[in-house]
Amino acid sequence: MEEKHNDDVIGRARVKDTPELEAYYKELETLGAGALWTVANDIEPWEPRPSSVPMLWKYDDLRELVLKSSELVTPEQAGRRVVYLVNDKRKDVSAAVGWLYTGIQVTRPGESTSAHRHKASALRFIMEGEGGYTVVDGNKITFEVNDFVITPNSTWHEHGVAPDGKTCIWQDGLDIPLVNALEANDYAVFDGKQPLDFPVNHSPLSYSASGLIPADKVWDKPYSPLFKYSWKQVYPALLEAGKVNEGNPYDGILMHYTNPATGGHVMQTMGASMQLLRAGEHTKAHKHTGSFVYQCAKGKGYSVIGGK
């Protein structure tokens, strides 16, 4: 980001070092201390300073290597068999951008992961396959291509593919780098398989009806009670919205996945959206303070990032 401000103003640190000051700094250092004015302008920039760089990962390039991982290691060996995507400038924290992690997971028919949980929140976007499922705190949920699935923080969860299904590949998104930066992450493995406490697809069947939530249930958790957002409902909703809205000049038709109980984001530390750009549409240049990972669900297009 271009520097547009001058630090040589009242209110910013502009102390000129002297031998006396340098000796003073050394005295402070021996006590595990320091003078704020020596670092203030760096730790409190005028504007956000992204440490990540723009990245483009092509599924056509990665797909065969993702599938190859299923020949080399088993879910039992790997825990989670994932090819993660790492930013050139965020390798130290295994982040794709900012404080977000993403990867591509593959599961073959008849395979399943062990149930586990962690403080990091997770989401999934299903890319290909049939017969896949996830179990979240006793809720077994089946999914199809382009479905969006959440496994909120500290929920027991596992994934698998039915024996008569087809190899499933999905994108994982987690806030692992953020939770690690806060020194709050943990990990636990369930002893055996989770008991199924609800009928299959209880969550989406109970909460995915447009504008309706169960009247006899109180949802008091900080994340969405809807664990799967079906593409069969999402895509028609985008098309219908596109018929009656010109769309935002910066994002076209942009709709957020939401918590039906609150109207807010699906989880507290990560959000997700689905965007529709119509043929010939070219949005205006813009920037965010938040970090984004984009996944193309349908169609072909291009992005211009930093003028490239």
mmCIF file of C-alpha atoms in Angstrom, residues 59 63 66 77 83 104 141 198 233:
data_model
loop_
_atom_site.group_PDB
_atom_site.id
_atom_site.type_symbol
_atom_site.label_atom_id
_atom_site.label_comp_id
_atom_site.label_asym_id
_atom_site.label_seq_id
_atom_site.Cartn_x
_atom_site.Cartn_y
_atom_site.Cartn_z
ATOM 1 C CA TYR A 59 -7.701 -26.124 -9.683
ATOM 2 C CA ARG A 63 -6.410 -31.504 -8.929
ATOM 3 C CA VAL A 66 -4.741 -33.602 -4.651
ATOM 4 C CA GLN A 77 -2.192 -41.612 8.814
ATOM 5 C CA VAL A 83 -3.226 -30.037 0.229
ATOM 6 C CA ILE A 104 -8.238 -28.870 -0.658
ATOM 7 C CA ILE A 141 -25.427 -34.018 6.972
ATOM 8 C CA PHE A 198 -30.521 -36.467 15.282
ATOM 9 C CA GLN A 233 -31.354 -23.175 -2.998
#
